[in-house]
Short mmCIF file of C-alpha atoms and ligand atoms in Angstrom, two decimals:
data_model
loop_
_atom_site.label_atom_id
_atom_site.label_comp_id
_atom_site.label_asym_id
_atom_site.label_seq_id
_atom_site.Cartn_x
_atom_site.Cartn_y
_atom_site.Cartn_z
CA UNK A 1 -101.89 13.97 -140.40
CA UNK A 2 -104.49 11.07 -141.71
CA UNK A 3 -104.71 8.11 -140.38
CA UNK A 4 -105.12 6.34 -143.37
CA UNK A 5 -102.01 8.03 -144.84
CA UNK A 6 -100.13 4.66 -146.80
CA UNK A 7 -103.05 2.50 -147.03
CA UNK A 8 -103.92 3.86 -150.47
CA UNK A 9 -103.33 1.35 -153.58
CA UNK A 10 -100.58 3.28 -155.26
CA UNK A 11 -101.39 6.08 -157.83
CA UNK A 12 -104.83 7.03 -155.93
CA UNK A 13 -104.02 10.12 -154.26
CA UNK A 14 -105.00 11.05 -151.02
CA UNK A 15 -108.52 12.75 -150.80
CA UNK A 16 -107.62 16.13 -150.05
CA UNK A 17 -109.99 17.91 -147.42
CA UNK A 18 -110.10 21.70 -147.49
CA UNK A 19 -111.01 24.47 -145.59
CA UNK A 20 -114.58 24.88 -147.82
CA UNK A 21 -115.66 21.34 -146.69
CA UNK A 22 -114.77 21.38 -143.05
CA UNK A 23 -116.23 25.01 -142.91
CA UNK A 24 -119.80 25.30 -142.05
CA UNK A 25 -122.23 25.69 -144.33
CA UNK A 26 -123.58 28.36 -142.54
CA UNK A 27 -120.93 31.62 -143.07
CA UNK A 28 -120.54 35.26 -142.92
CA UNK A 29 -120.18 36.82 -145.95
CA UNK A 30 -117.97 40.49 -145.86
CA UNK A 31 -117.81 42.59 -149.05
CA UNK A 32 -114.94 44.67 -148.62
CA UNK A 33 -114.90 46.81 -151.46
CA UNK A 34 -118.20 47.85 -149.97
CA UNK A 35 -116.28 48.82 -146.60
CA UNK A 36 -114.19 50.90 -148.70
CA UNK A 37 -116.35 52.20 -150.98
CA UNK A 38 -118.42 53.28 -147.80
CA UNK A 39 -115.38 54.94 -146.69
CA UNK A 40 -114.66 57.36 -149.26
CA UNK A 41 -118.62 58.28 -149.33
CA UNK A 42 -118.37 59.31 -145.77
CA UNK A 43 -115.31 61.00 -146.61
CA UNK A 44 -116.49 62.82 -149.28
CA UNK A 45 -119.76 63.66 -147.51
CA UNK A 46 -117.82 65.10 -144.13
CA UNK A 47 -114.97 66.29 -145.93
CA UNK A 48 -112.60 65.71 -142.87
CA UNK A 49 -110.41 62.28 -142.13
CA UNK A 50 -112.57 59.89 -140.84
CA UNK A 51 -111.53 57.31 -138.33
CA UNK A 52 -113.34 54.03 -138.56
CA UNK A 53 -114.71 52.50 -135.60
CA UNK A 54 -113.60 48.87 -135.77
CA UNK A 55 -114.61 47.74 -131.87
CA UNK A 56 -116.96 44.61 -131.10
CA UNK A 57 -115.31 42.27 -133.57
CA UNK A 58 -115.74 45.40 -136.63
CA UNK A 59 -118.97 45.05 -135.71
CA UNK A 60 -119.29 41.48 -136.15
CA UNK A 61 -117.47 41.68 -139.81
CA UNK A 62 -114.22 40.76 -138.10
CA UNK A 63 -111.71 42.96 -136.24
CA UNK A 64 -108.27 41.73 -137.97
CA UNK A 65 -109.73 41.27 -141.99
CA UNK A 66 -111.77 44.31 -142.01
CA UNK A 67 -108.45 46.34 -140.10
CA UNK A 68 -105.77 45.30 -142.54
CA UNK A 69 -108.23 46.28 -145.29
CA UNK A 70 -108.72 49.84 -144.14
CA UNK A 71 -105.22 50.14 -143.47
CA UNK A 72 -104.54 48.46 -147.24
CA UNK A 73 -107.26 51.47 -148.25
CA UNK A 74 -105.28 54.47 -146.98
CA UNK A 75 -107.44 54.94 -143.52
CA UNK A 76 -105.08 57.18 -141.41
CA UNK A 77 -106.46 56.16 -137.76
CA UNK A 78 -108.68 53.54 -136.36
CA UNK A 79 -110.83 53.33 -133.49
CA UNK A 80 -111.35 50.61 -130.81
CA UNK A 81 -113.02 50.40 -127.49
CA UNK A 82 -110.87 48.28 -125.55
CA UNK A 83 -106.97 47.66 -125.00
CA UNK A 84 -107.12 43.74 -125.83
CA UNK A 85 -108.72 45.46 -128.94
CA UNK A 86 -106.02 47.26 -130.03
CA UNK A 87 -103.16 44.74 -129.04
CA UNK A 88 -104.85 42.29 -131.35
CA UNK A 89 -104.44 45.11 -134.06
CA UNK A 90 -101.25 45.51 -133.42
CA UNK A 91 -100.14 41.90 -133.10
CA UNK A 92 -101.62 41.31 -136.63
CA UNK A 93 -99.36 44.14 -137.72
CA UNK A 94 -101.58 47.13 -137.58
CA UNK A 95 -99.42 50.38 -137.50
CA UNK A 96 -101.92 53.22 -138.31
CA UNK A 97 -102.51 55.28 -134.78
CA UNK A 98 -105.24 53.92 -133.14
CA UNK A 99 -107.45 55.40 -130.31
CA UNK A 100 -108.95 53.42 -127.94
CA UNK A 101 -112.26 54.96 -126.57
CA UNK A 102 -113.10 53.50 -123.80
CA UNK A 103 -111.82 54.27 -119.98
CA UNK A 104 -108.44 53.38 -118.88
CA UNK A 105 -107.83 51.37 -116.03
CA UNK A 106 -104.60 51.99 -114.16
CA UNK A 107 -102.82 48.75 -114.09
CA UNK A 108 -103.71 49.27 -117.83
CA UNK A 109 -101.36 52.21 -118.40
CA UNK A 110 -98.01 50.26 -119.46
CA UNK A 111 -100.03 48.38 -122.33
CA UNK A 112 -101.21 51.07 -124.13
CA UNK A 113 -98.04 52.76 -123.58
CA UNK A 114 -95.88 49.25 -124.28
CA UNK A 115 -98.60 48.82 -127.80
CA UNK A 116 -98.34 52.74 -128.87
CA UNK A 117 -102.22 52.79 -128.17
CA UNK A 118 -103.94 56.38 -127.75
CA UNK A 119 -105.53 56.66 -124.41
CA UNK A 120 -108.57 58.27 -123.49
CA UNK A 121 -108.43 60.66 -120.87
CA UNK A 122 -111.76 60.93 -119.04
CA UNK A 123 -110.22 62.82 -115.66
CA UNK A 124 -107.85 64.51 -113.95
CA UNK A 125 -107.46 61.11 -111.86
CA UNK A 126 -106.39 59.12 -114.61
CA UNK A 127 -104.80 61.55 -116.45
CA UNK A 128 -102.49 61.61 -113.26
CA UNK A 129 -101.96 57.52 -113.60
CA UNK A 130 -101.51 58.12 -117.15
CA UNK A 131 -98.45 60.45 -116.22
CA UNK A 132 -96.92 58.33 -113.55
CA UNK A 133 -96.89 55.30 -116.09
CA UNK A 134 -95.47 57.17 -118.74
CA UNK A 135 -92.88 58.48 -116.57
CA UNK A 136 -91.92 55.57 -115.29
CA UNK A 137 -91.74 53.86 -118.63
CA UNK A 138 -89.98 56.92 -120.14
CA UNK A 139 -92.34 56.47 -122.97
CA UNK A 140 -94.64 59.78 -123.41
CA UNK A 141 -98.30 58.90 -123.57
CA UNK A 142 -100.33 59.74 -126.79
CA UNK A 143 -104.04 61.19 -125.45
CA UNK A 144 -107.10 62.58 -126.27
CA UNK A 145 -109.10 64.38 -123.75
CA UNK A 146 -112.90 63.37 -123.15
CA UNK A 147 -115.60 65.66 -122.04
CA UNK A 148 -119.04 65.12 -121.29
CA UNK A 149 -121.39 66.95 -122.64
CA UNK A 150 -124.66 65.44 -122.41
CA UNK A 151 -123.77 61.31 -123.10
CA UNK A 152 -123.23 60.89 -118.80
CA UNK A 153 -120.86 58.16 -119.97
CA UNK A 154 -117.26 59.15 -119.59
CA UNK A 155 -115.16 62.32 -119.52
CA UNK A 156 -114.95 65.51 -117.53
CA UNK A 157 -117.87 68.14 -117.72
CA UNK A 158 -118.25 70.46 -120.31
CA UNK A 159 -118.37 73.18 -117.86
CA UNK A 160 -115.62 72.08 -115.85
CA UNK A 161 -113.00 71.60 -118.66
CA UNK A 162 -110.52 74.27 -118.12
CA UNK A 163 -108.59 72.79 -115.19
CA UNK A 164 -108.63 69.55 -116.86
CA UNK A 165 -107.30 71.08 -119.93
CA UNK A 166 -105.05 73.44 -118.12
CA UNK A 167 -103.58 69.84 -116.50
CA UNK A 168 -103.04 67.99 -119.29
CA UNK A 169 -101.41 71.02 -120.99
CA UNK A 170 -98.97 71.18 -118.13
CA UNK A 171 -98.70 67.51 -118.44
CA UNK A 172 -94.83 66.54 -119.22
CA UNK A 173 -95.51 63.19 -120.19
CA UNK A 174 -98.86 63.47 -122.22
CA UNK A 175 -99.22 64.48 -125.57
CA UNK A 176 -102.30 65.96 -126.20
CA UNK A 177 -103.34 64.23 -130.21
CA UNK A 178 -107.41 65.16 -129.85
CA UNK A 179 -110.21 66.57 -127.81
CA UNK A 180 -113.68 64.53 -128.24
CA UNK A 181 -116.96 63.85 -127.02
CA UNK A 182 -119.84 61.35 -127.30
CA UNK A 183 -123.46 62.33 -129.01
CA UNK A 184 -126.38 60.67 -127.20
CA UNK A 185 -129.04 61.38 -129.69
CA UNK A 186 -127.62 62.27 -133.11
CA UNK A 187 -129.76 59.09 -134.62
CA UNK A 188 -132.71 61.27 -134.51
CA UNK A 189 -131.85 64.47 -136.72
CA UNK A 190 -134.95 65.74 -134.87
CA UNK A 191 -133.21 65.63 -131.52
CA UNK A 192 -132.30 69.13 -130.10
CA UNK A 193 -130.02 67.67 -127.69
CA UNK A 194 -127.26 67.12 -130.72
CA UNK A 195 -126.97 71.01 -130.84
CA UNK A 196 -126.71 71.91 -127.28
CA UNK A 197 -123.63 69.09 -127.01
CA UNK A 198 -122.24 70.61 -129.81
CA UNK A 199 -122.27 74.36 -128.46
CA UNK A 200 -120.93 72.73 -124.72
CA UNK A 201 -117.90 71.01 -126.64
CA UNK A 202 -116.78 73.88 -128.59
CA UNK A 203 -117.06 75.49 -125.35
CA UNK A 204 -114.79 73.13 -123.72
CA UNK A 205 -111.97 73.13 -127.45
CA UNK A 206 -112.20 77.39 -126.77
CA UNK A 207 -109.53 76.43 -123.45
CA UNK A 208 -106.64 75.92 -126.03
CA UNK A 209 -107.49 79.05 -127.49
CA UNK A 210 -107.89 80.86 -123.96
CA UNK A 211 -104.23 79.73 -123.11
CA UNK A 212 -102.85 80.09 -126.71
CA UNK A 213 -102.15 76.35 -127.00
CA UNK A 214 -102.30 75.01 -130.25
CA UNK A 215 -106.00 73.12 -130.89
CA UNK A 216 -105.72 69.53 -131.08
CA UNK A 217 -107.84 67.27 -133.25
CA UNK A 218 -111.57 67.78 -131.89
CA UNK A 219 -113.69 65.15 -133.00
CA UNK A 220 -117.69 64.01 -132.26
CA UNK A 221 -119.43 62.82 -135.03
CA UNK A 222 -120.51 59.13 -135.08
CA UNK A 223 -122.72 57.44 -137.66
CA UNK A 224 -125.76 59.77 -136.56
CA UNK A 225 -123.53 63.00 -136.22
CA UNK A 226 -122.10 62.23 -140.08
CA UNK A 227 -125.62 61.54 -141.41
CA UNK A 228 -127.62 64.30 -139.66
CA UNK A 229 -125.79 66.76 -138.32
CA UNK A 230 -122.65 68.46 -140.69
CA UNK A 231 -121.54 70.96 -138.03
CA UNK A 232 -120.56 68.24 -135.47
CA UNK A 233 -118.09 67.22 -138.18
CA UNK A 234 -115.30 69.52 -136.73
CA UNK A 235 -111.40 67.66 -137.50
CA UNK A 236 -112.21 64.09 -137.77
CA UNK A 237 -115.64 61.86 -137.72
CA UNK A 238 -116.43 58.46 -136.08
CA UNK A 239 -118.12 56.28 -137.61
CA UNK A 240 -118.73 52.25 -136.68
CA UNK A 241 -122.37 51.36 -138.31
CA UNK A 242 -122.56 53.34 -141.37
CA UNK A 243 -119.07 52.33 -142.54
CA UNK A 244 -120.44 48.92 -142.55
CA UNK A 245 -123.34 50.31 -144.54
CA UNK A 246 -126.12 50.17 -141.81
CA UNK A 247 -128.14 53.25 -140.85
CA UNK A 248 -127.93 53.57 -137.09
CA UNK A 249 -131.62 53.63 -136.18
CA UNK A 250 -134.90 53.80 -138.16
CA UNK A 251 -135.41 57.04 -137.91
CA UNK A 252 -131.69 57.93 -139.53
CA UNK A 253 -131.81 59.63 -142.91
CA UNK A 254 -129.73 57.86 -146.03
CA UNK A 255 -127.97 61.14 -146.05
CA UNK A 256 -124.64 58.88 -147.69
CA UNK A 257 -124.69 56.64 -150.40
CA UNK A 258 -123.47 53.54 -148.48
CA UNK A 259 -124.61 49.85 -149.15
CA UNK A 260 -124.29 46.64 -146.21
CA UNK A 261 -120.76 44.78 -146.36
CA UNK A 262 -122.27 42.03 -144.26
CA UNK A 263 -124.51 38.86 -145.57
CA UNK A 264 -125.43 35.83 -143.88
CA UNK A 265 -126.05 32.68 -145.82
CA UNK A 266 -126.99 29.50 -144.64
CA UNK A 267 -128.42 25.91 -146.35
CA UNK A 268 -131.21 23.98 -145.96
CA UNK A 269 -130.25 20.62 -143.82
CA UNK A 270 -133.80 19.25 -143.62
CA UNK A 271 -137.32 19.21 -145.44
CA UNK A 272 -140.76 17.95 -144.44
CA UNK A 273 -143.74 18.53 -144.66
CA UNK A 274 -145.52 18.98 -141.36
CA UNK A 275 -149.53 17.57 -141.31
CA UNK A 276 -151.93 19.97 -140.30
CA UNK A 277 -152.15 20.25 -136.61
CA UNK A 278 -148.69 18.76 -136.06
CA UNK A 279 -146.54 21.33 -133.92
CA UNK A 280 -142.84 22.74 -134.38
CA UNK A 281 -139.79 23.40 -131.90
CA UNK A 282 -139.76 23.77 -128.30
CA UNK A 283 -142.81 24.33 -126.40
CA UNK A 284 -144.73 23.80 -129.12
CA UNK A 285 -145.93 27.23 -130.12
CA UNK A 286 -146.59 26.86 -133.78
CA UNK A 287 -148.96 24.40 -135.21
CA UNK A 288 -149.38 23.82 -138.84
CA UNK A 289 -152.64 24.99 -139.87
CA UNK A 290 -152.59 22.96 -142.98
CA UNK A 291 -150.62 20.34 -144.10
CA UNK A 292 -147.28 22.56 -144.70
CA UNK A 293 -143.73 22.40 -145.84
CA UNK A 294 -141.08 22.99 -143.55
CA UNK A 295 -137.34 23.42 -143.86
CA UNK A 296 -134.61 23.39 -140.87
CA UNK A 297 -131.56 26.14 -141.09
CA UNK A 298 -128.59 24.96 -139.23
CA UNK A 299 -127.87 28.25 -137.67
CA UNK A 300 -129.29 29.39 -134.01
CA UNK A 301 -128.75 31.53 -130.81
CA UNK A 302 -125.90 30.13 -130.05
CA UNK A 303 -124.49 31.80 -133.21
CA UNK A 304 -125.86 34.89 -131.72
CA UNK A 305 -129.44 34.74 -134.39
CA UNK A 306 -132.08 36.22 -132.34
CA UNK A 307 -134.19 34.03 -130.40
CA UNK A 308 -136.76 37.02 -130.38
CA UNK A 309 -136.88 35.94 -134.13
CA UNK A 310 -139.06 32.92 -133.05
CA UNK A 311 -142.33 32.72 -135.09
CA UNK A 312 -141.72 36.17 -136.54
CA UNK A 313 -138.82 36.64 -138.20
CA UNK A 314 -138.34 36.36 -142.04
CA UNK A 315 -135.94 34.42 -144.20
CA UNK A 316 -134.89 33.77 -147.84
CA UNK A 317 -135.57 30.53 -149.91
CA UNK A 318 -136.34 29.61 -153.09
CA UNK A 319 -136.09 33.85 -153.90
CA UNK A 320 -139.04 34.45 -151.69
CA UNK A 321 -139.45 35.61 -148.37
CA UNK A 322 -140.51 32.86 -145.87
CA UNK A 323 -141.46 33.34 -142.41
CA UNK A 324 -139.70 31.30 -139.21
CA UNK A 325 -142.18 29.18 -137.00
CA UNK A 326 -141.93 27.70 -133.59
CA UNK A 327 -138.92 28.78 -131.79
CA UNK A 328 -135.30 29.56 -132.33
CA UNK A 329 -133.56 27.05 -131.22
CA UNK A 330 -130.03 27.15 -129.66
CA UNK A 331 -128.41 25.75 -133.27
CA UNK A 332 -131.27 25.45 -135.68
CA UNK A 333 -134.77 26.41 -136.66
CA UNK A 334 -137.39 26.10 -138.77
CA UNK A 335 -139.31 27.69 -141.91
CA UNK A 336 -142.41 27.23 -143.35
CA UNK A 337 -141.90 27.71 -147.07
CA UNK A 338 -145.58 27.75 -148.07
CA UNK A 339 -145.57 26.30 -151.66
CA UNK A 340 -141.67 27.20 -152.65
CA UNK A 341 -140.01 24.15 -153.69
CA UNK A 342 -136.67 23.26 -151.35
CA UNK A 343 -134.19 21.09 -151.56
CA UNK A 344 -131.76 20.11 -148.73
CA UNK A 345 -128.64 22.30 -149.59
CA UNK A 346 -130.47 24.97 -151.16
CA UNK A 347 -128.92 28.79 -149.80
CA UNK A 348 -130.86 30.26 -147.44
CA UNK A 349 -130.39 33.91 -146.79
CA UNK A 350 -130.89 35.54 -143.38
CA UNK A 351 -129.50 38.99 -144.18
CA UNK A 352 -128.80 40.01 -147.88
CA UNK A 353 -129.78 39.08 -150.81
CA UNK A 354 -131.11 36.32 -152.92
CA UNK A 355 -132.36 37.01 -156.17
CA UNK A 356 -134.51 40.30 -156.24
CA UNK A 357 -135.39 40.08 -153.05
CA UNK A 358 -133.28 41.67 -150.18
CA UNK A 359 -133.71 40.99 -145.79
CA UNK A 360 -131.78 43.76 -144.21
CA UNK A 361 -130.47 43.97 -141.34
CA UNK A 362 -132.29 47.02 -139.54
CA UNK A 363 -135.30 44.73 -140.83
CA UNK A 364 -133.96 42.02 -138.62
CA UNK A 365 -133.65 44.03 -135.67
CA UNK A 366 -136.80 45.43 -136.05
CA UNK A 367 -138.19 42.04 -135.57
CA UNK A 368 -135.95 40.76 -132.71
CA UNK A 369 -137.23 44.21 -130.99
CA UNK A 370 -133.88 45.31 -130.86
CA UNK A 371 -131.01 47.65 -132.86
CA UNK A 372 -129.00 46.57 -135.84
CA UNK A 373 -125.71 47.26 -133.56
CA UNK A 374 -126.93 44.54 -131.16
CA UNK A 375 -127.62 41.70 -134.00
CA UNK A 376 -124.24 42.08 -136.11
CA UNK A 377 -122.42 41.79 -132.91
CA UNK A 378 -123.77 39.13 -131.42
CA UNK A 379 -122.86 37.19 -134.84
CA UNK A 380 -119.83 34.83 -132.84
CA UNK A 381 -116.81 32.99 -133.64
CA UNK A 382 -119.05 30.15 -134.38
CA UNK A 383 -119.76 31.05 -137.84
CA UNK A 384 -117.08 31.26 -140.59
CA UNK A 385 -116.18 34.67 -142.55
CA UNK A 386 -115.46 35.19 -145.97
CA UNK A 387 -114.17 37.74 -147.53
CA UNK A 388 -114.67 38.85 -151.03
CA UNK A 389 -113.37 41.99 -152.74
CA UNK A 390 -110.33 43.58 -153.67
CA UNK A 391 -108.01 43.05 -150.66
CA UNK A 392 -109.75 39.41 -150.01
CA UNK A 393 -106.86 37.22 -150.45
CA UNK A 394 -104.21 39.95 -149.39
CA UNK A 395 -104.91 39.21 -145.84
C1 PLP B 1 -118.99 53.18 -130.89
C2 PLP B 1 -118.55 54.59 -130.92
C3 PLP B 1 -118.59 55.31 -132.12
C4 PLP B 1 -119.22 54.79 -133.38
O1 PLP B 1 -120.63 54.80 -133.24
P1 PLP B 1 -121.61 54.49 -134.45
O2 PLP B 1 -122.94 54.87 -133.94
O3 PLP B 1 -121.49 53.04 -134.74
O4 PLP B 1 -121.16 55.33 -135.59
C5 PLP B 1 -118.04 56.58 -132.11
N1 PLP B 1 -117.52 57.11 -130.98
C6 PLP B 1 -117.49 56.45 -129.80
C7 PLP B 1 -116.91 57.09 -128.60
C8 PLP B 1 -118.02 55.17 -129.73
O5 PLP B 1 -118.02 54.52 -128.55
#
């Protein structure tokens, strides 16, 4: 509705307002070809199904867009951490099996059950709440068994799997679909630790055999276990970070040809030039040195852009790299663009590319002092997405 609807002179049409002019001009970009693409590399580089890790929002690239994609690509499961995670999925008419990882709660049961969820099983405890749900819903429950082995996170020990497994064998109302485990250090191929979780889970998988039951899918690679280490591969892979074309830490090896799905564009909203001694954001902490131009970015913490980033981090303008002074602020914050030329509109790139220059994002994490998990998932609803690629408009 407009409420000047009518009081046009006749034949002047209504100016039409459309989604690109009340979005921000601050957005997400989200190549998802390169999702895809990074798909069939890790594919092709495990050689086992792989079952993308789409928790936390798909890593900030959106949970629902970046879902219906992989599902559009041929992905055969999915994995989330949370319940509400994977009723969204299957509210926006996800119907590839999808595992959620992270521990059950009891009063839980029936929506997992209700949403044809797979459960993780991280005791004999819940495995018995699992079973009295399922019973009571007369709906068998679709599980796979978690053991510890080193990640002191969830799931039974390693060394005390063989009554758990000998339960959930003798479990009427469970159907065993995998057998997994977490890797605590599998960023570092240096890490020894990767290889002594691997020997305690096979450990745990050689039950089935012990009791002739058939194996079920064992799977405990994540980003780090695909890059580094191929004998964690086993039935199936994990991977969140390195579908999304981000190396999990900086001391990963680019063991798979994947590239970053994710950019984040802004525009210049303001341009000065700040006299020499005169003093930027709160607190004050920068002072120009010089006289010195100065653009604002309307884009801040409270879109979930470091604050750390204050005085340190870098930024794209003009097709140069351009440093950020004074501190993030909650919605904006500042550059000094030394003798680059802005204009008020011009794109400003935070993470990916402009020209031939590229900011990625284990570069911005590095500066925020933190991991590139923790800065695409703090990117909130606040800020648009796009999507461009194949599947863009399918959605
Ligand atoms: C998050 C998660 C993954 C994916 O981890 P990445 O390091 O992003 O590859 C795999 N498995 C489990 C259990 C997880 O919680």
């Amino acid at each position: 509705m407009n409420a000047r609807a009518g009081t046009l002179p006749d034949g002047v049409e209504e100016p039409r307002v459309t989604t690109a002019f009340t979005q921000r001009p601050t957005r997400i970009r989200v190549d998802l070809d390169a999702i895809s693409d990074n798909l069939r590399a890790i594919q092709a580089h495990a050689g086992v199904p792989v079952m993308p890790i789409v928790k936390a929002n798909a890593y900030g690239h959106g949970l629902v867009p970046v879902a219906r994609h992989l599902q559009a690509q041929g992905a055969t499961r999915l994995g989330v951490a949370f319940v509400e995670e994977g009723i969204a999925l299957r509210e926006a008419g996800i119907t590839l099996p999808i595992l959620v990882l992270g521990g059950i709660f009891g009063p839980q049961v029936g929506l997992f059950l209700h949403h044809d969820l797979e459960l993780t099983v991280s005791s004999i405890a819940k495995l018995r709440q699992v079973e009295a749900a399922a019973e009571a819903l007369g709906r068998r429950a679709a599980i796979h068994l978690k053991i510890d082995t080193g990640m002191g996170r969830i799931g039974v020990r390693h060394d005390s799997a063989g009554p758990f497994v000998e339960a959930a064998l003798a479990s009427r109302w469970c159907e065993i679909r995998g057998i997994y485990s977490h890797l605590a250090c599998a960023d570092d191929p240096d890490s020894p630790m990767t290889a002594r979780q691997l020997e305690r889970f096979l450990q745990a998988c050689a039950y089935f055999e012990r009791v002739g039951a058939p194996m079920p899918v064992r799977h405990l690679a994540n980003s780090g276990g695909v890059l580094h280490f191929s004998g964690t591969h086993l039935d199936m892979v994990r991977p969140g970070i390195l579908l999304y074309g981000v190396l999990p830490d900086a001391a990963s090896r680019p063991a798979v040809p994947v590239r970053p799905a994710l950019s984040l564009v802004s525009q210049v909203v303001y341009f000065k030039v700040v006299r020499a001694g005169g003093t930027v954001s709160y607190g004050a902490t920068w002072t120009a040195p010089a006289d010195t131009r100065v653009v604002t970015v309307p884009i801040g913490y409270g879109d979930g852009w470091p604050r750390a980033l204050s005085s340190h981090g870098q930024v794209l303008v003009s097709g140069e790299r351009h440093r950020v002074v004074g501190r993030v602020c909650m919605d904006q914050f500042m550059v000094a663009i030394g003798a680059s030329s802005a204009c008020n509109e011009d794109e400003v790139v935070l993470i990916g590319r402009q020209g031939d220059q590229e900011i990625r994002v284990e570069e911005v994490a590095a500066a925020a002092g933190t991991i590139p998990y923790e800065v695409l998932v703090q990117l909130n609803e606040r800020i648009p997405r796009e999507y461009v690629g194949a599947d863009a408009s399918a959605g």
